[in-house]
Tab-separated table of C-alpha atoms in Angstrom:
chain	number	residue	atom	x	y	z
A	21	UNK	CA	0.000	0.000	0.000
A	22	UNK	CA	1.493	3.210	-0.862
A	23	UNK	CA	3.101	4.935	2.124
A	24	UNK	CA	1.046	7.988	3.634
A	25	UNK	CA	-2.912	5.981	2.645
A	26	UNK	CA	-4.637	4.567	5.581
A	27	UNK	CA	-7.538	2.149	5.550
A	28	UNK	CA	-10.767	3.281	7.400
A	29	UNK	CA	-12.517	0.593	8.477
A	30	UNK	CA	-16.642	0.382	9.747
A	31	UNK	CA	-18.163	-2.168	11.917
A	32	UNK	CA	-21.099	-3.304	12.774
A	33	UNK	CA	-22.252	-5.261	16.007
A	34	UNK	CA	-23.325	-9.212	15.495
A	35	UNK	CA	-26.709	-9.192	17.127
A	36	UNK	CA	-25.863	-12.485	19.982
A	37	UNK	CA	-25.033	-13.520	22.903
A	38	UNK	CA	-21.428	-14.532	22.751
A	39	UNK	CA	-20.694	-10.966	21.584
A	40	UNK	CA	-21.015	-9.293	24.925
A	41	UNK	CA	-17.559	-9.214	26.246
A	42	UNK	CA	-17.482	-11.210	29.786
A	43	UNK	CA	-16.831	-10.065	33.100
A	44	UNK	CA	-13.654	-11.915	32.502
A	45	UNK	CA	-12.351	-10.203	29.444
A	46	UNK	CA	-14.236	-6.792	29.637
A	47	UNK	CA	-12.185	-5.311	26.530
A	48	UNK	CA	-12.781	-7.962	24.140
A	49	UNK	CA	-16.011	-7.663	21.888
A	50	UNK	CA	-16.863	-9.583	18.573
A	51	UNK	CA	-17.829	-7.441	15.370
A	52	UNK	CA	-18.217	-7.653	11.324
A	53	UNK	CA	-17.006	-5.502	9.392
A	54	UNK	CA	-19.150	-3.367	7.367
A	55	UNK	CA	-16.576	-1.834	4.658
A	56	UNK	CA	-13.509	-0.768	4.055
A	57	UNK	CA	-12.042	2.136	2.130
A	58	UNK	CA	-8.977	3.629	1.108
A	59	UNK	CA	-7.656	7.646	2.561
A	60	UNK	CA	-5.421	9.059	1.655
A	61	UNK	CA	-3.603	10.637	4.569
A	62	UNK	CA	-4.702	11.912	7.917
A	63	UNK	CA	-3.951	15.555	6.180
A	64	UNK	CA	-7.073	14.958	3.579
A	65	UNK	CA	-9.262	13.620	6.088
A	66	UNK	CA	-12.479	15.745	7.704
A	67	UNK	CA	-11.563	15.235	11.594
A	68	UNK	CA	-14.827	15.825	12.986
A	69	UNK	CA	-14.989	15.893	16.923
A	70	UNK	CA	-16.929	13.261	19.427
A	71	UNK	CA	-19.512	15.296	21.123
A	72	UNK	CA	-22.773	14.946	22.584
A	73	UNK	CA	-23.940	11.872	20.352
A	74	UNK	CA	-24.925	8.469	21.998
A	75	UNK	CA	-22.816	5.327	21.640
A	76	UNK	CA	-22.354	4.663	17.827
A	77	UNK	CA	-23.840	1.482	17.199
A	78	UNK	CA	-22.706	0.029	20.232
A	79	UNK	CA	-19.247	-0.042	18.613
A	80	UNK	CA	-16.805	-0.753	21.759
A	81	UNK	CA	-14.228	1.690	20.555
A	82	UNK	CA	-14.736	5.407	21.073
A	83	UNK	CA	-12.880	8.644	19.917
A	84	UNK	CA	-9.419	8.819	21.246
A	85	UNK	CA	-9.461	5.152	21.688
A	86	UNK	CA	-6.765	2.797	20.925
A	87	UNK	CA	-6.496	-0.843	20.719
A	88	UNK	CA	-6.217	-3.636	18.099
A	89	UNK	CA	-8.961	-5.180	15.661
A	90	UNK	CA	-7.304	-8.873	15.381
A	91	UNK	CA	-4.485	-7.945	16.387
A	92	UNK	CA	-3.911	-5.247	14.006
A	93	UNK	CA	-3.510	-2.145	15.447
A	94	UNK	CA	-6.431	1.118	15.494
A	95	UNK	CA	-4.413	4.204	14.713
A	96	UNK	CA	-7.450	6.516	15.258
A	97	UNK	CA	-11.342	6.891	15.946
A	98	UNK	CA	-13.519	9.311	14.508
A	99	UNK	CA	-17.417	9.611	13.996
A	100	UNK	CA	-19.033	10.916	10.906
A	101	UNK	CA	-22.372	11.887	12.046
A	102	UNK	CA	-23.704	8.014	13.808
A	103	UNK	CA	-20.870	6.307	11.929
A	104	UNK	CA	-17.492	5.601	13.911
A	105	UNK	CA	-14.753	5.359	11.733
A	106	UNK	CA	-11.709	3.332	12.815
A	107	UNK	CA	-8.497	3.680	11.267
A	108	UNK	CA	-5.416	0.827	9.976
A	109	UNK	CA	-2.553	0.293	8.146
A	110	UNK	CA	-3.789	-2.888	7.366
A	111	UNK	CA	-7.367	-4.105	5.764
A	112	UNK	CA	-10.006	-5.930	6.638
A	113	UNK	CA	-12.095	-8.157	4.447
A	114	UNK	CA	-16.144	-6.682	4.506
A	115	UNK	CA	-18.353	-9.200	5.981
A	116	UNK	CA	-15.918	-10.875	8.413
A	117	UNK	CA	-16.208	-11.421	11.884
A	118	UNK	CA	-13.201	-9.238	14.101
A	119	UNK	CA	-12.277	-9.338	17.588
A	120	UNK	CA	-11.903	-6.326	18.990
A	121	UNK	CA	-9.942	-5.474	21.658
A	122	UNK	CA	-9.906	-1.532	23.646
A	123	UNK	CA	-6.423	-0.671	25.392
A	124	UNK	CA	-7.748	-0.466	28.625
A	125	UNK	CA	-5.505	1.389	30.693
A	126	UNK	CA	-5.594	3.984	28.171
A	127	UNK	CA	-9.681	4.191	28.455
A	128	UNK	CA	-9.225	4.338	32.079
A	129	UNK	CA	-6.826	7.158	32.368
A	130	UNK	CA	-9.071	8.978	30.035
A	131	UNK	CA	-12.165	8.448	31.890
A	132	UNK	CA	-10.644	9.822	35.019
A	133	UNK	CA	-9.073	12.679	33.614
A	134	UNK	CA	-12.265	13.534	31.928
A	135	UNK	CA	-14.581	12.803	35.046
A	136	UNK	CA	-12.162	14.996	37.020
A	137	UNK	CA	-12.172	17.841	34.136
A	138	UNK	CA	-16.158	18.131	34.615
A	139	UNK	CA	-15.925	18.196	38.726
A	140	UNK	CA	-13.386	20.853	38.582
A	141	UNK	CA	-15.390	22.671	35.886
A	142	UNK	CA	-18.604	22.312	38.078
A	143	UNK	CA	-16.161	22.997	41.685
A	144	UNK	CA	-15.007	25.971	39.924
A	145	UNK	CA	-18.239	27.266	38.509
A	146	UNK	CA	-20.112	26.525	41.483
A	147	UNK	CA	-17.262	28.522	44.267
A	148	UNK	CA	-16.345	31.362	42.210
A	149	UNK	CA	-18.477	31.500	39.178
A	150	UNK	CA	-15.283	30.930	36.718
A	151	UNK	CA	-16.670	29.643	33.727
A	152	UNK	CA	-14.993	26.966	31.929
A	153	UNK	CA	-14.015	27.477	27.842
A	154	UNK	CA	-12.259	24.878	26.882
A	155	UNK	CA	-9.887	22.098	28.592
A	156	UNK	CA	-7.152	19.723	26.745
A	157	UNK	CA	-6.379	16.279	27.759
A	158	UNK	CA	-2.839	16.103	27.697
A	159	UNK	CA	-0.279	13.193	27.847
A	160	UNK	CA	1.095	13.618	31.137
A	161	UNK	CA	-1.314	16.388	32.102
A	162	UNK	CA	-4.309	18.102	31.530
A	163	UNK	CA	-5.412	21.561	31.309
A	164	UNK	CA	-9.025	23.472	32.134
A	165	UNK	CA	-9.306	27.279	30.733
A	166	UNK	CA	-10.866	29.485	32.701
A	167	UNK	CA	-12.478	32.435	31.815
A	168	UNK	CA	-10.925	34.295	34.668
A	169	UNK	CA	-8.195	36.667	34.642
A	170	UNK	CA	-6.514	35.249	37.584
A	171	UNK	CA	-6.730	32.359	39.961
A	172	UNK	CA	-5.052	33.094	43.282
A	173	UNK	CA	-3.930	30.564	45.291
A	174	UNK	CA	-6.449	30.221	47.570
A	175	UNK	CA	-8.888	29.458	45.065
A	176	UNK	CA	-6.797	26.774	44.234
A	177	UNK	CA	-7.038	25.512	47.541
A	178	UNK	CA	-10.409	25.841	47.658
A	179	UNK	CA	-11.412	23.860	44.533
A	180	UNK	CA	-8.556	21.407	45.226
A	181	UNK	CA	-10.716	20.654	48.418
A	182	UNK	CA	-14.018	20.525	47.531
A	183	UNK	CA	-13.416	18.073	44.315
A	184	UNK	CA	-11.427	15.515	46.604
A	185	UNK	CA	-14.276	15.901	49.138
A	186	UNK	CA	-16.440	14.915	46.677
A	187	UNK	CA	-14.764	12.307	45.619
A	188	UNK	CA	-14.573	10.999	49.682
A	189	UNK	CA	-18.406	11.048	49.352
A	190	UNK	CA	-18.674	8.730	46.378
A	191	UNK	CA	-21.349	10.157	44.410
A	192	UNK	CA	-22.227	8.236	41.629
A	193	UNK	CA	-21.576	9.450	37.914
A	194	UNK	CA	-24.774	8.103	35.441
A	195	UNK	CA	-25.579	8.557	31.806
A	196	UNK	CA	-28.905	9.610	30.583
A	197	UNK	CA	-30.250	9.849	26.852
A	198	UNK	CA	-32.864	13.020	26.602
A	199	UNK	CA	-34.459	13.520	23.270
A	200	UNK	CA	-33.362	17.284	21.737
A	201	UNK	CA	-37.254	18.245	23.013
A	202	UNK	CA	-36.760	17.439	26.067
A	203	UNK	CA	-37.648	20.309	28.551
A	204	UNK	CA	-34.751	19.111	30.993
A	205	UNK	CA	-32.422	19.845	27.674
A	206	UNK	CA	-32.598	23.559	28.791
A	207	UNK	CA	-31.098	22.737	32.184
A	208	UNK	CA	-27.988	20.882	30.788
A	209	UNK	CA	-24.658	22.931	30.773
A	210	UNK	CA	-23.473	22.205	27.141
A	211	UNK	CA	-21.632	24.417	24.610
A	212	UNK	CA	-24.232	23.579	21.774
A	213	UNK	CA	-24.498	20.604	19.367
A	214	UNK	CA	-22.440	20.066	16.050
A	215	UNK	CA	-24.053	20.437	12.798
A	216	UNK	CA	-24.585	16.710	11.850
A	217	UNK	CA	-25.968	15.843	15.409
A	218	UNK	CA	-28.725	12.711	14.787
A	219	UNK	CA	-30.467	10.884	17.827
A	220	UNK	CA	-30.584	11.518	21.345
A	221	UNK	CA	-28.910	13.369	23.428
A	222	UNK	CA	-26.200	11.813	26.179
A	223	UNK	CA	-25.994	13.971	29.520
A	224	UNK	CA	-23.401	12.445	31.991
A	225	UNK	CA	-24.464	13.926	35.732
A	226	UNK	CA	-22.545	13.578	39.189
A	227	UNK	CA	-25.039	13.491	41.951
A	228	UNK	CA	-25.715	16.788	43.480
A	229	UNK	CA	-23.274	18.894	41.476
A	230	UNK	CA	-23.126	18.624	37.555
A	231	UNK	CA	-25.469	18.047	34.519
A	232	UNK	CA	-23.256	17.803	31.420
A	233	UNK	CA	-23.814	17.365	27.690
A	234	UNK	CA	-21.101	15.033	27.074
A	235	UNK	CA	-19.860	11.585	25.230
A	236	UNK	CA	-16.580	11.043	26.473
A	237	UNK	CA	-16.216	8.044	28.366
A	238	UNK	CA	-16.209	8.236	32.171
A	239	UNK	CA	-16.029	6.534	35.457
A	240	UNK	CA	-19.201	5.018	37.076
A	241	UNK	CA	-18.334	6.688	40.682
A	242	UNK	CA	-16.128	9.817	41.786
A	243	UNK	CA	-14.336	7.225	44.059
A	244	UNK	CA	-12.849	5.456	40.862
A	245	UNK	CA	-11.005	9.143	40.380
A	246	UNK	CA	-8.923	8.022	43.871
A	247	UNK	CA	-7.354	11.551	44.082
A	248	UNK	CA	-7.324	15.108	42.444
A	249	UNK	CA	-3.949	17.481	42.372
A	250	UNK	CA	-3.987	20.853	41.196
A	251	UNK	CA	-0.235	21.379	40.000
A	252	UNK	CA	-1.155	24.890	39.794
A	253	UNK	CA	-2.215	27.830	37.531
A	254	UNK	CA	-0.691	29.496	34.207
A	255	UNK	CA	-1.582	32.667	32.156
A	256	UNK	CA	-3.938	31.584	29.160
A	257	UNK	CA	-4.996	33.403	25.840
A	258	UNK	CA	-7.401	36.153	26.170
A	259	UNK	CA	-7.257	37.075	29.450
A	260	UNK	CA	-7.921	33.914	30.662
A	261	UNK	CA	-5.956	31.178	33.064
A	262	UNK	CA	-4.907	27.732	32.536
A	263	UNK	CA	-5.738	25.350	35.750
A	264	UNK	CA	-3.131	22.119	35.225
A	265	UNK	CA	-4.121	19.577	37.018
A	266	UNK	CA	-3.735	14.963	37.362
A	267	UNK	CA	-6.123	12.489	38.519
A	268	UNK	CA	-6.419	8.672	39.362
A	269	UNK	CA	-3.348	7.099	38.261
A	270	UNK	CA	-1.704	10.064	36.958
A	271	UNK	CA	-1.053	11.438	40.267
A	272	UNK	CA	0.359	8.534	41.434
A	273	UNK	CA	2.718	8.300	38.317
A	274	UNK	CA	3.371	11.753	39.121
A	275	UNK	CA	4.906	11.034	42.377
A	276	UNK	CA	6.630	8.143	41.175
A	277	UNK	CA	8.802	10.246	39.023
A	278	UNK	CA	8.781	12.859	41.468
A	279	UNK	CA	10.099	10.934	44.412
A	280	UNK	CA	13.031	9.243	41.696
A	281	UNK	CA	13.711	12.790	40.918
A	282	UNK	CA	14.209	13.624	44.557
A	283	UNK	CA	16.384	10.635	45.066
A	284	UNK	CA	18.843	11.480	42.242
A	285	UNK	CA	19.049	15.079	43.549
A	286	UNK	CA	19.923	13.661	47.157
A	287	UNK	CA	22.312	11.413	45.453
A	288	UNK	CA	23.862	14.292	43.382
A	289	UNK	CA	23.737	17.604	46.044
A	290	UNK	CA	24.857	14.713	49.164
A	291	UNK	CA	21.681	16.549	51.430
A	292	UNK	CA	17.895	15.871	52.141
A	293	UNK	CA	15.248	16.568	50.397
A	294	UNK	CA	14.775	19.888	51.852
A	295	UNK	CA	17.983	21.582	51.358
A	296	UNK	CA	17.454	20.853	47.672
A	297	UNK	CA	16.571	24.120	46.870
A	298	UNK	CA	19.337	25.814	49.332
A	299	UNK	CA	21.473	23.344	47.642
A	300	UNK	CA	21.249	24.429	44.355
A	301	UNK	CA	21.296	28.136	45.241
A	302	UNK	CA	24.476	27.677	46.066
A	303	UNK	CA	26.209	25.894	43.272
A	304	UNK	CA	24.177	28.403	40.880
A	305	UNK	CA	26.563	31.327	42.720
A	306	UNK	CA	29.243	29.306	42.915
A	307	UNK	CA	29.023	28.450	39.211
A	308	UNK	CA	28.498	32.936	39.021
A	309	UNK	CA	31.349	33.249	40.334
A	310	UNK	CA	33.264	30.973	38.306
A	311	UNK	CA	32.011	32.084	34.655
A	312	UNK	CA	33.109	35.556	35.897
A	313	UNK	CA	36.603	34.916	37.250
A	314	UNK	CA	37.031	33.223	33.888
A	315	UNK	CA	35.725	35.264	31.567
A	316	UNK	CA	38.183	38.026	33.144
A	317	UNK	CA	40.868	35.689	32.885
A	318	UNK	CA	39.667	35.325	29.254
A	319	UNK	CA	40.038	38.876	28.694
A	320	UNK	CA	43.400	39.692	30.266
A	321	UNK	CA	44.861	36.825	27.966
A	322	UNK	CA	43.186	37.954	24.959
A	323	UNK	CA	44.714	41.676	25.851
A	324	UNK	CA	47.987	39.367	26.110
A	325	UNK	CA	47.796	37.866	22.503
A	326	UNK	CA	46.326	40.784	20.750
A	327	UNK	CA	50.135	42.772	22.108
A	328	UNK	CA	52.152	39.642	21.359
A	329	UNK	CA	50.635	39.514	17.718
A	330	UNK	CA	50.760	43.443	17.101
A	331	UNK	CA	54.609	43.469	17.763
A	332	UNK	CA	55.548	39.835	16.025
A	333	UNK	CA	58.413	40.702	13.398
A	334	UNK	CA	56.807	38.438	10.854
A	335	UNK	CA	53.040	39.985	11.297
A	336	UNK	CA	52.919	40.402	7.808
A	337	UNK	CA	49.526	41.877	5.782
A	338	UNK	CA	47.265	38.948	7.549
A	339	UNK	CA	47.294	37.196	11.047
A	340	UNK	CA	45.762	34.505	11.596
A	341	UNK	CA	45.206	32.798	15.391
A	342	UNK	CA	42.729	29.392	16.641
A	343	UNK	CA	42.018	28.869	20.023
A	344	UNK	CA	40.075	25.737	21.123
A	345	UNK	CA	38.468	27.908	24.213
A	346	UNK	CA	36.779	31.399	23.434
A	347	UNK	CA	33.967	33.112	22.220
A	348	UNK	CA	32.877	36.036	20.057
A	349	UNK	CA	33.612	38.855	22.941
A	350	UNK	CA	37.487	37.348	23.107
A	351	UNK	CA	37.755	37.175	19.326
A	352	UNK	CA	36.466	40.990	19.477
A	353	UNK	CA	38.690	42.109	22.289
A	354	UNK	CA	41.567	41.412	20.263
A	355	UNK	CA	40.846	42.513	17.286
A	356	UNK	CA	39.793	46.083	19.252
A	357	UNK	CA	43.640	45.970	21.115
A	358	UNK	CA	45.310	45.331	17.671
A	359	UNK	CA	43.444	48.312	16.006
A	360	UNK	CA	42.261	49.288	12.355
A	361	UNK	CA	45.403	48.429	11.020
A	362	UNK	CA	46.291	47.286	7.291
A	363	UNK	CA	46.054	43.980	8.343
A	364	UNK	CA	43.654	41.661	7.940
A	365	UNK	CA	42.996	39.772	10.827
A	366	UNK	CA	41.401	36.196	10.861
A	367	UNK	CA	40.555	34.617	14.331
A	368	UNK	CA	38.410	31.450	14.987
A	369	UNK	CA	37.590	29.474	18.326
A	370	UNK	CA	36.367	25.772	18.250
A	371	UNK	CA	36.552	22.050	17.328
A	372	UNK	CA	39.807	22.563	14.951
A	373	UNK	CA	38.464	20.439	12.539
A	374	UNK	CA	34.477	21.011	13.314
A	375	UNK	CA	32.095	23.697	14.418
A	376	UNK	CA	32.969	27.591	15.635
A	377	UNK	CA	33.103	31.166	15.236
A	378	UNK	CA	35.236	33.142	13.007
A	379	UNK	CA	35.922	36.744	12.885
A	380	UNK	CA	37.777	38.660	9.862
A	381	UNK	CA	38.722	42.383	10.858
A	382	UNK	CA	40.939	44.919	9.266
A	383	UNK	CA	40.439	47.471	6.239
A	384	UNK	CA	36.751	47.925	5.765
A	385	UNK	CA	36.739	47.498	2.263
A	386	UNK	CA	38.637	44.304	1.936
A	387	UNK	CA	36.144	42.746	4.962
A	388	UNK	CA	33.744	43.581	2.880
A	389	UNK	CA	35.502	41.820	-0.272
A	390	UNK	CA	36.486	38.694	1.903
A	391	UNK	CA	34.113	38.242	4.387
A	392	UNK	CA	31.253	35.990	2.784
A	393	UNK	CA	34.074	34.187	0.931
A	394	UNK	CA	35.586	33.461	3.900
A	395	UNK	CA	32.522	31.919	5.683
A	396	UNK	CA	31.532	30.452	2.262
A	397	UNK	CA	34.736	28.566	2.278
A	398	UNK	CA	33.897	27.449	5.677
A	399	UNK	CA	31.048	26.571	4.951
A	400	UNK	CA	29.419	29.157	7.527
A	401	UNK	CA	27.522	31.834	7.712
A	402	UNK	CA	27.905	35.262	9.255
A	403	UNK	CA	27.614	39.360	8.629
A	404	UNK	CA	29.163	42.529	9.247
A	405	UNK	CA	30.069	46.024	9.319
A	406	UNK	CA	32.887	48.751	9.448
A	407	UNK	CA	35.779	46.388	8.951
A	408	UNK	CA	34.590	43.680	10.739
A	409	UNK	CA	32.999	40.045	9.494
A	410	UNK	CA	31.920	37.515	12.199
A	411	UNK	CA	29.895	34.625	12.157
A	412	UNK	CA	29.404	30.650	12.640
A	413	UNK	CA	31.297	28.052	10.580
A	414	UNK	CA	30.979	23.894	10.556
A	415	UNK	CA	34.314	23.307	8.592
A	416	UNK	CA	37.515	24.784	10.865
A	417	UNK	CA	38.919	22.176	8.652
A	418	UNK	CA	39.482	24.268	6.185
A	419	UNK	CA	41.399	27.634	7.757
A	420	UNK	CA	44.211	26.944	6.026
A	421	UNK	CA	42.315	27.644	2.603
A	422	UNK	CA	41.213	30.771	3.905
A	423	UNK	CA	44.423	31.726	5.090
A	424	UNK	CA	45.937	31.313	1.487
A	425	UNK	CA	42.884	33.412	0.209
A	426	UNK	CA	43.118	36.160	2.545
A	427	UNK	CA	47.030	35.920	1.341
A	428	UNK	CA	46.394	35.845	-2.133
A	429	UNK	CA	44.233	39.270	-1.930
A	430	UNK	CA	47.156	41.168	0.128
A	431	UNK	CA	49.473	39.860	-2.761
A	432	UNK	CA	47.471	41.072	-5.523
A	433	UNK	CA	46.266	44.291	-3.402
A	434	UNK	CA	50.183	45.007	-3.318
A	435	UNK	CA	51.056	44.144	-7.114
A	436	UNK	CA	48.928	46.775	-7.957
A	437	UNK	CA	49.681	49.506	-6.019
């Protein structure tokens, strides 16, 4: 199959008994398969969003799902109006039975960090009247905007407590199907219906605090979320704040890595945990300190070349110097000691034979001349202005060549004269 296509692949659900999955083997269900067709690339396709539809078909996979479909991997899920489409490198024969089996632990997370996106939307609402307009689920966290221009941190404290309360009290979560003429409809917090919306609609409602138009999957009971953590708040777009936050498993992932972090850091610093921060205060000075002493020391020798090289016998028309350790300010201080002679200067710093910096000084007119030749010769690239050309290279290799150019044009700039 030509690299890019991907084969979109609908099911439909056998109508029998040993197609319910078992208590056993809860991600396992038995399909056939509708049709198959050929997309080009996930580029061409019309990504249409899960939202506020009722289970399509039955199908055991939803949007955002993974899993396999025997054994072959699903790469995506999407719904076209009732119709979930589900997504494959590899195709399926129409009319075939498939096994299909949901990555669970994937489902799972999902469910909790959605469940715990609508309490802390409701929390939120409900303490301080911050509306929520929009939320992403995120791969190691997730993120609620708020249409709020701050959060302060006792807000945070607040809402941190009430959700985890909440989730002490296990209220049950249930699903409900209203038709669109339903009078309760009206009391549903939603953000509207997409344009190809068929059927009923699904409201998902935690006991005593939310109503939500919603078909994301989600836990049966707030106690299935274990645990909420607010990590904290960020400024969003528009005048609005970002509220990061983990739940379930996520937190406990979280301070899985945090406690190996805190390990290596005792390891590394040789102190607890809570002179960390003291800890690295101090090397952060110490490191201050360093950088400064030698980037003095840097200057006084670069005085000390740029004097050794102005009164060398042989200077000629060009000098030419490499130094392993430097940067652009050393490069400059000597050319600004040796002065706007007629010589032209060449100075690099850097891997000898791979990457650095390069500066050509002297007469402004031949830095013009020379400079891009120089850094085209070393394969760099750089600028300049009143007699000086500076830039990055990736072939020191090759000073010698420029050497021998910058040579060549004193020769010829001395024939004529």
């Amino acid at each position: 199959m030509e690299e890019g296509r991907k084969i979109r692949i609908i099911l439909e659900t056998i109508e029998r008994e040993e197609s319910k999955p078992s208590n056993e083997n809860q991600d396992i269900q038995v399909f056939r398969v509708k049709r198959t067709e050929i997309v080009p690339s996930w580029s061409r396709m019309n990504h249409l969003t899960w939202h506020c539809l009722s289970p399509l078909e039955n199908l055991k996979f939803w949007p955002d799902d993974r899993g396999t479909i025997n054994d072959i991997s699903v790469l995506r899920v999407t719904r076209r109006g009732t119709q979930a489409d589900h997504f494959t490198q590899t195709p399926l024969t129409p009319g075939t039975e498939v096994q299909v089996r949901v990555d669970w632990e994937r489902r799972f997370d999902h469910m909790q960090q959605h469940s715990g996106q609508h309490l802390i939307t409701a929390v939120a609402d409900d303490l301080f009247g911050m509306k929520t307009t929009s939320w992403e689920l995120g791969r190691l966290r997730s993120v609620i905007e708020l249409d709020s221009p701050s959060v302060t941190a006792e807000q945070v404290a607040a809402i941190e407590q009430s959700v985890n309360e909440k989730i002490r009290d296990r209220l049950p979560v249930n699903v409900r199907e209203l038709s669109l003429d339903d009078p309760e409809v009206e009391q549903v917090r939603g953000r509207g219906l997409p344009d190809d919306h068929a059927g009923p609609i699904r409201v998902v409602t935690i006991k005593s605090v939310d109503s939500n138009m919603c078909c994301g999957t989600h836990v049966s009971n707030l106690s299935d979320l274990q645990v909420i953590k607010i990590l904290g708040t960020e400024k969003g777009k528009k005048n609005k704040t970002n509220l990061i936050f983990l739940a379930g498993n996520r937190v406990l992932k979280w301070m899985e890595r945090s406690h190996g972090t805190e390990k290596a850091l005792t390891a590394l610093l040789k102190c607890g945990a809570e002179d960390h921060v003291e800890a690295v205060k101090k090397l952060q000075n110490s490191s201050k300190l360093l950088q400064k002493n030698n980037l003095n020391l840097l200057r006084d020798l670069a005085v000390h070349i740029a004097h050794s090289l102005r009164n060398s016998p042989d200077c000629g028309g060009v000098i030419t110097l490499h130094r392993k350790d430097g940067d652009s300010e050393f490069m400059n201080i000597i050319a600004n000691e040796i002065g706007p002679e007629e010589t032209l200067l060449f100075l690099t710093v850097g891997d000898e034979k791979g990457a650095g910096l390069f500066l050509l000084a002297g007469p402004a007119e031949a830095v013009e001349t020379l400079g891009p030749r120089v850094a085209e010769v070393l394969e760099g690239k750089g600028a300049g202005k009143k007699g000086r050309f500076q830039g990055k290279a990736t072939k020191m290799s090759r000073r010698a060549e420029v050497q021998a150019l910058l040579q060549d044009y004193i020769s010829t700039q001395s024939a004529e004269e």
